[in-house]
Amino acid sequence: MSRRPRSAFPSPDHDHRGCSASAIARAETLCASRKLRFTAIRRAVLKAVWQSHSPVGAYDILAKLNAKGADHAPMAVYRALDFLLENGFIHRISSQNAFIGCPHPETEHDSQLLICRRCGTVAEIDSAPVTRALKAAAPGFAIEQRTIEISGVCPHCRSGAHA
Amino acid sequence: MSRRPRSAFPSPDHDHRGCSASAIARAETLCASRKLRFTAIRRAVLKAVWQSHSPVGAYDILAKLNAKGADHAPMAVYRALDFLLENGFIHRISSQNAFIGCPHPETEHDSQLLICRRCGTVAEIDSAPVTRALKAAAPGFAIEQRTIEISGVCPHCRSGAHA
DNA sequence: TTGGCGACGTTATAACGTAACATTATTGGA
DNA sequence: TCCAATAATGTTACGTTATAACGTCGCCAA
């Protein structure tokens, strides 16, 4: 069975409920197997992050939570974000002070984020050649963390209206 | 005449006054040739950024300026930083909300920043293989801006005390 | 010589993030 | 079962980073 080469970018008209639901279900499973507590607020924050494929700010998340009648303080959100970051369920986008769901939290991985400035969609890739090239470019330097955020225009926006 | 391969990392005991003075002198020259106004506050902010090879925050800069008796508001610093960023005299380090002087503002270039978590020193590299690998890893995506910040331990800190 | 524009001053506030300590929930062991 | 330890959350207050909006000043060119 052949697969079409999938772009890292989700189609603009894909059914997003599936992404969100699947991400949350997988987080649930992973937390169970790792003996981590997937509490209500952590779930709610993860769900808010997954409300789209665009970066979501901490205070957007807070507003979303509180719109449902809750009255959380920023700390609550930041703590949940810390948990989700530490366990690989989300990534931070430093250049935007925002967060995005990780599409494959099952395994540790490098990631390079492609951010469309037109539609806001973020795609995550993990290119071994990029990682190798970086390592080779920094001889003698012991790499620990990478922040790689590339912005530009995604394939869908390029092929659509050029307005 | 052979050159030793220079590390991108400045030696911890180099004479830093030269770096700073040269950066400012070159900015002066470049602004003149580009018909840009290198005003007093822009010069002062650039000097503050170049006070070391470590990232400097906007409010650190503000404090440094005001320590000399001035009474600037944050806006003044941010405006100067915007000017310096737009014209390539400094880079922003998103992962630290801070700024670093660019060692070669004469020409446009990609940059990848290596940040030592031990001594704080930042080295700027411009690796064509990294740029190529990224481009290849993102087919169909029109790259416009790159934020590449790698943290780890620099050669000097690795070879020094391992405490 | 004045009109336009770029730079800067000033005030206020938005947006992002954390310290410190109190309280509640969970869980594993006696 | 109940207790003690620990993890999670609540709460208050504050620190840090960044920008909006509008006024003034000064330069330079028509």
mmCIF file of C-alpha atoms (C1' of nucleotides) in Angstrom:
data_model
loop_
_atom_site.group_PDB
_atom_site.id
_atom_site.type_symbol
_atom_site.label_atom_id
_atom_site.label_comp_id
_atom_site.label_asym_id
_atom_site.label_seq_id
_atom_site.Cartn_x
_atom_site.Cartn_y
_atom_site.Cartn_z
ATOM 1 C CA MET A 1 0.000 0.000 0.000
ATOM 2 C CA SER A 2 1.495 3.273 -1.114
ATOM 3 C CA ARG A 3 1.116 6.495 0.744
ATOM 4 C CA ARG A 4 1.092 9.809 -0.947
ATOM 5 C CA PRO A 5 3.926 11.909 0.400
ATOM 6 C CA ARG A 6 2.170 13.899 3.048
ATOM 7 C CA SER A 7 3.070 17.497 3.531
ATOM 8 C CA ALA A 8 3.874 18.369 7.103
ATOM 9 C CA PHE A 9 1.138 20.972 6.733
ATOM 10 C CA PRO A 10 -2.394 19.932 7.516
ATOM 11 C CA SER A 11 -4.823 20.783 4.799
ATOM 12 C CA PRO A 12 -6.783 23.942 5.552
ATOM 13 C CA ASP A 13 -10.037 22.066 5.292
ATOM 14 C CA HIS A 14 -9.178 18.916 7.181
ATOM 15 C CA ASP A 15 -11.470 17.768 9.947
ATOM 16 C CA HIS A 16 -9.730 19.229 12.911
ATOM 17 C CA ARG A 17 -11.833 17.593 15.576
ATOM 18 C CA GLY A 18 -9.990 14.395 14.861
ATOM 19 C CA CYS A 19 -6.584 15.990 15.481
ATOM 20 C CA SER A 20 -7.655 17.418 18.766
ATOM 21 C CA ALA A 21 -9.481 14.337 19.990
ATOM 22 C CA SER A 22 -6.660 12.053 18.995
ATOM 23 C CA ALA A 23 -4.034 14.225 20.661
ATOM 24 C CA ILE A 24 -5.954 14.199 23.897
ATOM 25 C CA ALA A 25 -6.638 10.492 23.748
ATOM 26 C CA ARG A 26 -2.985 9.767 23.164
ATOM 27 C CA ALA A 27 -1.914 12.045 25.978
ATOM 28 C CA GLU A 28 -4.277 10.152 28.216
ATOM 29 C CA THR A 29 -2.797 6.822 27.230
ATOM 30 C CA LEU A 30 0.766 8.040 27.538
ATOM 31 C CA CYS A 31 0.206 9.553 30.947
ATOM 32 C CA ALA A 32 -1.339 6.346 32.137
ATOM 33 C CA SER A 33 1.595 4.277 30.959
ATOM 34 C CA ARG A 34 4.089 6.730 32.420
ATOM 35 C CA LYS A 35 2.288 7.104 35.725
ATOM 36 C CA LEU A 36 1.702 10.794 35.142
ATOM 37 C CA ARG A 37 -1.415 12.539 36.330
ATOM 38 C CA PHE A 38 -3.436 13.849 33.451
ATOM 39 C CA THR A 39 -5.580 16.139 35.567
ATOM 40 C CA ALA A 40 -8.606 18.111 34.492
ATOM 41 C CA ILE A 41 -6.753 21.360 34.101
ATOM 42 C CA ARG A 42 -3.918 19.741 32.172
ATOM 43 C CA ARG A 43 -6.435 18.185 29.862
ATOM 44 C CA ALA A 44 -8.262 21.458 29.452
ATOM 45 C CA VAL A 45 -5.050 23.303 28.647
ATOM 46 C CA LEU A 46 -3.952 20.669 26.166
ATOM 47 C CA LYS A 47 -7.348 20.885 24.535
ATOM 48 C CA ALA A 48 -7.057 24.650 24.302
ATOM 49 C CA VAL A 49 -3.619 24.348 22.715
ATOM 50 C CA TRP A 50 -5.064 21.926 20.195
ATOM 51 C CA GLN A 51 -7.960 24.171 19.301
ATOM 52 C CA SER A 52 -6.074 24.819 16.077
ATOM 53 C CA HIS A 53 -2.770 24.249 14.349
ATOM 54 C CA SER A 54 -1.741 27.786 15.151
ATOM 55 C CA PRO A 55 0.222 28.932 18.176
ATOM 56 C CA VAL A 56 -1.868 29.757 21.207
ATOM 57 C CA GLY A 57 -0.767 32.151 23.921
ATOM 58 C CA ALA A 58 -0.966 31.386 27.618
ATOM 59 C CA TYR A 59 -3.488 34.114 28.231
ATOM 60 C CA ASP A 60 -5.619 32.956 25.321
ATOM 61 C CA ILE A 61 -5.755 29.600 27.013
ATOM 62 C CA LEU A 62 -6.621 31.241 30.295
ATOM 63 C CA ALA A 63 -9.438 33.167 28.669
ATOM 64 C CA LYS A 64 -10.742 30.038 27.020
ATOM 65 C CA LEU A 65 -10.791 28.179 30.329
ATOM 66 C CA ASN A 66 -12.455 31.001 32.170
ATOM 67 C CA ALA A 67 -15.014 31.576 29.464
ATOM 68 C CA LYS A 68 -16.628 28.373 30.684
ATOM 69 C CA GLY A 69 -17.225 29.797 34.097
ATOM 70 C CA ALA A 70 -13.999 28.795 35.781
ATOM 71 C CA ASP A 71 -11.848 31.415 37.470
ATOM 72 C CA HIS A 72 -8.297 30.283 37.079
ATOM 73 C CA ALA A 73 -5.250 32.436 37.679
ATOM 74 C CA PRO A 74 -2.387 32.610 35.172
ATOM 75 C CA MET A 75 -0.293 30.344 37.407
ATOM 76 C CA ALA A 76 -2.665 27.484 36.854
ATOM 77 C CA VAL A 77 -2.203 27.713 33.118
ATOM 78 C CA TYR A 78 1.552 28.114 33.284
ATOM 79 C CA ARG A 79 1.872 25.128 35.540
ATOM 80 C CA ALA A 80 -0.126 22.989 33.195
ATOM 81 C CA LEU A 81 1.936 24.257 30.276
ATOM 82 C CA ASP A 82 5.121 23.355 32.159
ATOM 83 C CA PHE A 83 3.840 19.852 32.669
ATOM 84 C CA LEU A 84 2.884 19.493 29.024
ATOM 85 C CA LEU A 85 6.226 20.886 27.869
ATOM 86 C CA GLU A 86 8.287 18.671 30.151
ATOM 87 C CA ASN A 87 6.488 15.612 28.954
ATOM 88 C CA GLY A 88 6.607 16.465 25.296
ATOM 89 C CA PHE A 89 2.914 17.040 24.668
ATOM 90 C CA ILE A 90 3.420 20.562 23.423
ATOM 91 C CA HIS A 91 6.184 22.795 22.107
ATOM 92 C CA ARG A 92 6.906 26.386 22.963
ATOM 93 C CA ILE A 93 7.259 28.847 20.117
ATOM 94 C CA SER A 94 9.697 31.363 21.544
ATOM 95 C CA SER A 95 9.437 33.803 18.707
ATOM 96 C CA GLN A 96 5.745 34.211 19.458
ATOM 97 C CA ASN A 97 5.518 33.537 23.186
ATOM 98 C CA ALA A 98 3.045 30.837 22.351
ATOM 99 C CA PHE A 99 2.479 27.112 22.306
ATOM 100 C CA ILE A 100 1.563 24.398 19.844
ATOM 101 C CA GLY A 101 0.531 20.793 20.247
ATOM 102 C CA CYS A 102 3.096 18.151 19.431
ATOM 103 C CA PRO A 103 1.768 15.691 16.853
ATOM 104 C CA HIS A 104 3.915 12.791 18.048
ATOM 105 C CA PRO A 105 4.589 12.911 21.764
ATOM 106 C CA GLU A 106 5.222 9.177 21.960
ATOM 107 C CA THR A 107 8.930 9.493 21.329
ATOM 108 C CA GLU A 108 11.586 12.060 22.040
ATOM 109 C CA HIS A 109 12.610 13.898 18.934
ATOM 110 C CA ASP A 110 14.191 17.021 17.625
ATOM 111 C CA SER A 111 11.820 19.379 16.037
ATOM 112 C CA GLN A 112 11.917 22.200 13.599
ATOM 113 C CA LEU A 113 8.819 24.318 13.386
ATOM 114 C CA LEU A 114 7.577 25.814 10.161
ATOM 115 C CA ILE A 115 5.232 28.709 10.776
ATOM 116 C CA CYS A 116 3.030 30.135 8.047
ATOM 117 C CA ARG A 117 2.690 33.869 8.468
ATOM 118 C CA ARG A 118 -0.357 33.884 6.226
ATOM 119 C CA CYS A 119 -2.641 31.307 7.831
ATOM 120 C CA GLY A 120 -0.792 30.850 11.096
ATOM 121 C CA THR A 121 -0.509 27.105 10.723
ATOM 122 C CA VAL A 122 2.540 25.460 12.233
ATOM 123 C CA ALA A 123 4.042 22.246 10.921
ATOM 124 C CA GLU A 124 6.553 20.249 12.854
ATOM 125 C CA ILE A 125 9.322 18.424 11.084
ATOM 126 C CA ASP A 126 12.283 16.451 12.370
ATOM 127 C CA SER A 127 14.950 16.472 9.758
ATOM 128 C CA ALA A 128 18.009 14.366 10.477
ATOM 129 C CA PRO A 129 20.056 16.272 7.881
ATOM 130 C CA VAL A 130 19.308 19.544 9.648
ATOM 131 C CA THR A 131 20.331 18.077 12.976
ATOM 132 C CA ARG A 132 23.501 16.664 11.457
ATOM 133 C CA ALA A 133 24.343 19.909 9.702
ATOM 134 C CA LEU A 134 23.928 21.838 12.911
ATOM 135 C CA LYS A 135 26.135 19.468 14.812
ATOM 136 C CA ALA A 136 28.803 19.697 12.141
ATOM 137 C CA ALA A 137 28.560 23.486 12.091
ATOM 138 C CA ALA A 138 29.263 23.731 15.800
ATOM 139 C CA PRO A 139 32.391 21.678 16.401
ATOM 140 C CA GLY A 140 33.401 21.547 20.035
ATOM 141 C CA PHE A 141 30.032 22.854 21.162
ATOM 142 C CA ALA A 142 27.939 20.434 23.213
ATOM 143 C CA ILE A 143 24.416 20.916 21.962
ATOM 144 C CA GLU A 144 21.691 20.527 24.551
ATOM 145 C CA GLN A 145 18.638 22.333 23.282
ATOM 146 C CA ARG A 146 17.496 23.572 19.931
ATOM 147 C CA THR A 147 15.057 26.340 19.140
ATOM 148 C CA ILE A 148 14.406 26.250 15.420
ATOM 149 C CA GLU A 149 11.492 28.309 14.188
ATOM 150 C CA ILE A 150 11.172 29.056 10.513
ATOM 151 C CA SER A 151 8.553 31.423 9.295
ATOM 152 C CA GLY A 152 7.334 31.888 5.774
ATOM 153 C CA VAL A 153 4.417 30.862 3.616
ATOM 154 C CA CYS A 154 3.058 27.333 3.591
ATOM 155 C CA PRO A 155 2.292 25.333 0.455
ATOM 156 C CA HIS A 156 -1.455 25.794 0.803
ATOM 157 C CA CYS A 157 -1.222 29.543 1.084
ATOM 158 C CA ARG A 158 1.238 29.722 -1.792
ATOM 159 C CA SER A 159 -0.960 27.789 -4.133
ATOM 160 C CA GLY A 160 -4.119 29.574 -3.088
ATOM 161 C CA ALA A 161 -4.949 33.214 -3.556
ATOM 162 C CA HIS A 162 -1.826 35.283 -3.862
ATOM 163 C CA ALA A 163 -3.555 38.359 -2.585
ATOM 164 C CA MET B 1 49.688 32.754 5.349
ATOM 165 C CA SER B 2 47.702 30.182 7.220
ATOM 166 C CA ARG B 3 45.054 31.008 9.743
ATOM 167 C CA ARG B 4 44.286 28.783 12.625
ATOM 168 C CA PRO B 5 40.682 27.697 12.423
ATOM 169 C CA ARG B 6 39.029 30.173 14.712
ATOM 170 C CA SER B 7 36.262 29.030 16.940
ATOM 171 C CA ALA B 8 33.141 31.086 16.639
ATOM 172 C CA PHE B 9 33.470 31.570 20.371
ATOM 173 C CA PRO B 10 35.532 34.482 21.614
ATOM 174 C CA SER B 11 38.152 33.471 24.125
ATOM 175 C CA PRO B 12 37.032 34.182 27.681
ATOM 176 C CA ASP B 13 40.060 36.390 28.247
ATOM 177 C CA HIS B 14 40.107 38.341 25.006
ATOM 178 C CA ASP B 15 40.295 42.096 25.144
ATOM 179 C CA HIS B 16 36.657 42.972 24.816
ATOM 180 C CA ARG B 17 37.077 46.697 24.483
ATOM 181 C CA GLY B 18 38.219 46.097 20.946
ATOM 182 C CA CYS B 19 35.053 44.196 20.041
ATOM 183 C CA SER B 20 32.820 46.880 21.367
ATOM 184 C CA ALA B 21 34.739 49.799 19.916
ATOM 185 C CA SER B 22 35.017 48.154 16.536
ATOM 186 C CA ALA B 23 31.331 47.304 16.428
ATOM 187 C CA ILE B 24 30.375 50.878 17.135
ATOM 188 C CA ALA B 25 32.858 52.302 14.684
ATOM 189 C CA ARG B 26 31.579 50.012 11.972
ATOM 190 C CA ALA B 27 27.989 50.889 12.736
ATOM 191 C CA GLU B 28 28.904 54.519 12.396
ATOM 192 C CA THR B 29 30.500 53.955 9.019
ATOM 193 C CA LEU B 30 27.664 51.814 7.765
ATOM 194 C CA CYS B 31 25.015 54.280 8.837
ATOM 195 C CA ALA B 32 26.856 57.062 7.103
ATOM 196 C CA SER B 33 27.085 55.135 3.864
ATOM 197 C CA ARG B 34 23.449 54.091 4.067
ATOM 198 C CA LYS B 35 22.159 57.527 5.028
ATOM 199 C CA LEU B 36 20.856 56.267 8.334
ATOM 200 C CA ARG B 37 20.898 58.397 11.439
ATOM 201 C CA PHE B 38 23.146 56.924 14.084
ATOM 202 C CA THR B 39 21.809 59.047 16.897
ATOM 203 C CA ALA B 40 23.112 59.307 20.422
ATOM 204 C CA ILE B 41 20.568 56.969 21.902
ATOM 205 C CA ARG B 42 21.062 54.383 19.173
ATOM 206 C CA ARG B 43 24.758 54.509 19.765
ATOM 207 C CA ALA B 44 24.286 54.184 23.513
ATOM 208 C CA VAL B 45 21.984 51.198 23.108
ATOM 209 C CA LEU B 46 24.358 49.497 20.696
ATOM 210 C CA LYS B 47 27.170 50.074 23.147
ATOM 211 C CA ALA B 48 25.120 48.567 25.939
ATOM 212 C CA VAL B 49 24.353 45.520 23.815
ATOM 213 C CA TRP B 50 28.052 45.147 23.128
ATOM 214 C CA GLN B 51 29.020 45.362 26.760
ATOM 215 C CA SER B 52 29.625 41.623 26.558
ATOM 216 C CA HIS B 53 29.161 38.619 24.316
ATOM 217 C CA SER B 54 26.145 37.562 26.346
ATOM 218 C CA PRO B 55 22.552 38.445 25.653
ATOM 219 C CA VAL B 56 21.380 41.695 27.169
ATOM 220 C CA GLY B 57 17.769 42.435 28.012
ATOM 221 C CA ALA B 58 15.991 45.626 27.052
ATOM 222 C CA TYR B 59 15.527 46.661 30.654
ATOM 223 C CA ASP B 60 19.173 45.978 31.427
ATOM 224 C CA ILE B 61 19.998 48.391 28.662
ATOM 225 C CA LEU B 62 17.541 50.883 30.043
ATOM 226 C CA ALA B 63 19.112 50.621 33.492
ATOM 227 C CA LYS B 64 22.560 51.067 32.036
ATOM 228 C CA LEU B 65 21.521 54.205 30.193
ATOM 229 C CA ASN B 66 19.780 55.678 33.179
ATOM 230 C CA ALA B 67 22.626 54.849 35.531
ATOM 231 C CA LYS B 68 24.493 57.677 33.852
ATOM 232 C CA GLY B 69 21.894 60.201 34.890
ATOM 233 C CA ALA B 70 19.565 59.993 31.943
ATOM 234 C CA ASP B 71 15.891 59.268 32.457
ATOM 235 C CA HIS B 72 14.735 57.332 29.463
ATOM 236 C CA ALA B 73 11.499 55.393 29.185
ATOM 237 C CA PRO B 74 11.354 51.823 27.887
ATOM 238 C CA MET B 75 10.038 53.096 24.568
ATOM 239 C CA ALA B 76 13.281 54.878 23.849
ATOM 240 C CA VAL B 77 15.216 51.662 24.229
ATOM 241 C CA TYR B 78 12.777 49.573 22.228
ATOM 242 C CA ARG B 79 12.801 52.074 19.411
ATOM 243 C CA ALA B 80 16.548 52.026 19.262
ATOM 244 C CA LEU B 81 16.540 48.237 19.373
ATOM 245 C CA ASP B 82 14.063 48.160 16.491
ATOM 246 C CA PHE B 83 16.356 50.348 14.458
ATOM 247 C CA LEU B 84 19.370 48.209 15.242
ATOM 248 C CA LEU B 85 17.480 45.008 14.451
ATOM 249 C CA GLU B 86 16.090 46.282 11.170
ATOM 250 C CA ASN B 87 19.487 47.331 10.016
ATOM 251 C CA GLY B 88 21.263 44.189 11.089
ATOM 252 C CA PHE B 89 23.424 45.612 13.863
ATOM 253 C CA ILE B 90 22.012 43.283 16.475
ATOM 254 C CA HIS B 91 20.072 40.038 16.691
ATOM 255 C CA ARG B 92 17.196 39.167 18.940
ATOM 256 C CA ILE B 93 17.443 36.023 21.011
ATOM 257 C CA SER B 94 13.812 35.006 21.290
ATOM 258 C CA SER B 95 14.397 32.190 23.723
ATOM 259 C CA GLN B 96 15.763 34.708 26.210
ATOM 260 C CA ASN B 97 13.958 37.912 25.315
ATOM 261 C CA ALA B 98 17.328 39.498 24.866
ATOM 262 C CA PHE B 99 19.690 40.936 22.299
ATOM 263 C CA ILE B 100 23.219 40.382 21.071
ATOM 264 C CA GLY B 101 25.501 42.391 18.834
ATOM 265 C CA CYS B 102 26.020 41.135 15.312
ATOM 266 C CA PRO B 103 29.700 40.658 14.544
ATOM 267 C CA HIS B 104 29.336 41.274 10.820
ATOM 268 C CA PRO B 105 26.545 43.709 10.000
ATOM 269 C CA GLU B 106 28.107 44.677 6.681
ATOM 270 C CA THR B 107 26.265 42.027 4.740
ATOM 271 C CA GLU B 108 22.944 40.285 5.027
ATOM 272 C CA HIS B 109 23.348 36.773 6.244
ATOM 273 C CA ASP B 110 21.582 33.906 7.878
ATOM 274 C CA SER B 111 22.613 33.285 11.392
ATOM 275 C CA GLN B 112 22.529 30.473 13.823
ATOM 276 C CA LEU B 113 23.231 31.379 17.410
ATOM 277 C CA LEU B 114 25.121 29.111 19.764
ATOM 278 C CA ILE B 115 24.465 30.000 23.372
ATOM 279 C CA CYS B 116 26.618 28.678 26.198
ATOM 280 C CA ARG B 117 24.513 28.041 29.259
ATOM 281 C CA ARG B 118 27.610 28.009 31.438
ATOM 282 C CA CYS B 119 29.286 31.314 30.612
ATOM 283 C CA GLY B 120 26.473 32.946 28.690
ATOM 284 C CA THR B 121 28.588 33.650 25.653
ATOM 285 C CA VAL B 122 26.843 33.632 22.301
ATOM 286 C CA ALA B 123 28.567 32.777 19.054
ATOM 287 C CA GLU B 124 27.057 33.494 15.697
ATOM 288 C CA ILE B 125 27.612 31.145 12.820
ATOM 289 C CA ASP B 126 26.256 31.108 9.284
ATOM 290 C CA SER B 127 26.379 27.599 8.022
ATOM 291 C CA ALA B 128 25.395 27.095 4.397
ATOM 292 C CA PRO B 129 24.821 23.361 4.953
ATOM 293 C CA VAL B 130 22.344 24.139 7.730
ATOM 294 C CA THR B 131 20.521 26.595 5.500
ATOM 295 C CA ARG B 132 20.488 24.101 2.648
ATOM 296 C CA ALA B 133 19.309 21.271 4.871
ATOM 297 C CA LEU B 134 16.481 23.383 6.190
ATOM 298 C CA LYS B 135 15.408 24.376 2.742
ATOM 299 C CA ALA B 136 15.434 20.784 1.616
ATOM 300 C CA ALA B 137 13.503 19.702 4.687
ATOM 301 C CA ALA B 138 10.683 22.111 3.946
ATOM 302 C CA PRO B 139 9.695 21.498 0.326
ATOM 303 C CA GLY B 140 6.983 23.820 -0.865
ATOM 304 C CA PHE B 141 7.437 26.140 2.079
ATOM 305 C CA ALA B 142 8.701 29.621 1.249
ATOM 306 C CA ILE B 143 11.170 30.432 3.991
ATOM 307 C CA GLU B 144 11.305 34.063 5.026
ATOM 308 C CA GLN B 145 12.780 34.218 8.500
ATOM 309 C CA ARG B 146 14.779 31.846 10.629
ATOM 310 C CA THR B 147 15.082 31.741 14.378
ATOM 311 C CA ILE B 148 17.798 29.245 15.201
ATOM 312 C CA GLU B 149 19.058 29.269 18.755
ATOM 313 C CA ILE B 150 21.111 26.384 20.013
ATOM 314 C CA SER B 151 22.037 26.174 23.646
ATOM 315 C CA GLY B 152 24.651 23.991 25.204
ATOM 316 C CA VAL B 153 28.203 24.265 26.485
ATOM 317 C CA CYS B 154 30.904 26.095 24.590
ATOM 318 C CA PRO B 155 34.385 24.725 23.903
ATOM 319 C CA HIS B 156 36.018 26.932 26.512
ATOM 320 C CA CYS B 157 33.662 25.864 29.264
ATOM 321 C CA ARG B 158 33.978 22.223 28.271
ATOM 322 C CA SER B 159 37.745 22.238 28.431
ATOM 323 C CA GLY B 160 37.837 24.263 31.622
ATOM 324 C CA ALA B 161 36.617 23.215 35.017
ATOM 325 C CA HIS B 162 33.945 20.559 34.709
ATOM 326 C CA ALA B 163 32.387 21.548 37.995
ATOM 327 C "C1'" DT C 1 10.314 79.497 5.827
ATOM 328 C "C1'" DT C 2 7.713 76.291 5.957
ATOM 329 C "C1'" DG C 3 6.073 71.862 5.431
ATOM 330 C "C1'" DG C 4 6.958 67.184 5.851
ATOM 331 C "C1'" DC C 5 9.104 63.610 8.097
ATOM 332 C "C1'" DG C 6 11.854 61.087 11.126
ATOM 333 C "C1'" DA C 7 13.346 60.791 15.832
ATOM 334 C "C1'" DC C 8 12.419 61.282 20.456
ATOM 335 C "C1'" DG C 9 9.629 62.332 24.861
ATOM 336 C "C1'" DT C 10 5.800 61.123 27.782
ATOM 337 C "C1'" DT C 11 2.109 58.659 29.743
ATOM 338 C "C1'" DA C 12 -0.335 54.881 30.229
ATOM 339 C "C1'" DT C 13 -1.266 50.207 29.767
ATOM 340 C "C1'" DA C 14 -1.119 45.613 27.570
ATOM 341 C "C1'" DA C 15 0.963 41.171 27.534
ATOM 342 C "C1'" DC C 16 3.786 37.674 29.477
ATOM 343 C "C1'" DG C 17 5.554 35.206 33.414
ATOM 344 C "C1'" DT C 18 6.820 33.877 38.358
ATOM 345 C "C1'" DA C 19 7.584 33.888 43.686
ATOM 346 C "C1'" DA C 20 5.789 32.486 47.825
ATOM 347 C "C1'" DC C 21 2.797 30.351 50.636
ATOM 348 C "C1'" DA C 22 -1.884 28.165 51.725
ATOM 349 C "C1'" DT C 23 -4.957 24.491 50.712
ATOM 350 C "C1'" DT C 24 -6.609 20.289 48.769
ATOM 351 C "C1'" DA C 25 -6.123 15.738 46.555
ATOM 352 C "C1'" DT C 26 -3.795 11.346 45.892
ATOM 353 C "C1'" DT C 27 -1.416 7.564 47.022
ATOM 354 C "C1'" DG C 28 1.181 4.240 49.277
ATOM 355 C "C1'" DG C 29 2.358 2.206 53.621
ATOM 356 C "C1'" DA C 30 1.567 1.003 58.733
ATOM 357 C "C1'" DT D 1 -8.632 2.397 57.621
ATOM 358 C "C1'" DC D 2 -6.096 6.126 58.640
ATOM 359 C "C1'" DC D 3 -1.931 8.595 58.452
ATOM 360 C "C1'" DA D 4 1.954 10.787 56.467
ATOM 361 C "C1'" DA D 5 4.288 12.231 52.492
ATOM 362 C "C1'" DT D 6 4.016 14.205 48.236
ATOM 363 C "C1'" DA D 7 1.896 16.134 44.198
ATOM 364 C "C1'" DA D 8 -1.274 19.323 42.437
ATOM 365 C "C1'" DT D 9 -3.864 23.314 42.709
ATOM 366 C "C1'" DG D 10 -5.552 27.831 44.703
ATOM 367 C "C1'" DT D 11 -4.478 32.531 45.885
ATOM 368 C "C1'" DT D 12 -2.243 36.818 46.220
ATOM 369 C "C1'" DA D 13 0.899 39.689 44.798
ATOM 370 C "C1'" DC D 14 4.348 41.171 41.934
ATOM 371 C "C1'" DG D 15 8.122 41.252 38.352
ATOM 372 C "C1'" DT D 16 9.325 41.543 33.567
ATOM 373 C "C1'" DT D 17 8.762 42.497 28.747
ATOM 374 C "C1'" DA D 18 6.601 45.198 25.195
ATOM 375 C "C1'" DT D 19 3.553 48.465 22.804
ATOM 376 C "C1'" DA D 20 -0.224 52.126 21.854
ATOM 377 C "C1'" DA D 21 -1.146 56.742 21.332
ATOM 378 C "C1'" DC D 22 -0.113 61.253 20.990
ATOM 379 C "C1'" DG D 23 2.783 65.375 21.543
ATOM 380 C "C1'" DT D 24 7.169 67.851 20.600
ATOM 381 C "C1'" DC D 25 11.462 68.769 18.531
ATOM 382 C "C1'" DG D 26 14.712 69.292 14.890
ATOM 383 C "C1'" DC D 27 16.469 68.500 10.432
ATOM 384 C "C1'" DC D 28 16.479 69.130 5.639
ATOM 385 C "C1'" DA D 29 14.830 70.037 1.264
ATOM 386 C "C1'" DA D 30 11.640 72.408 -1.902
#
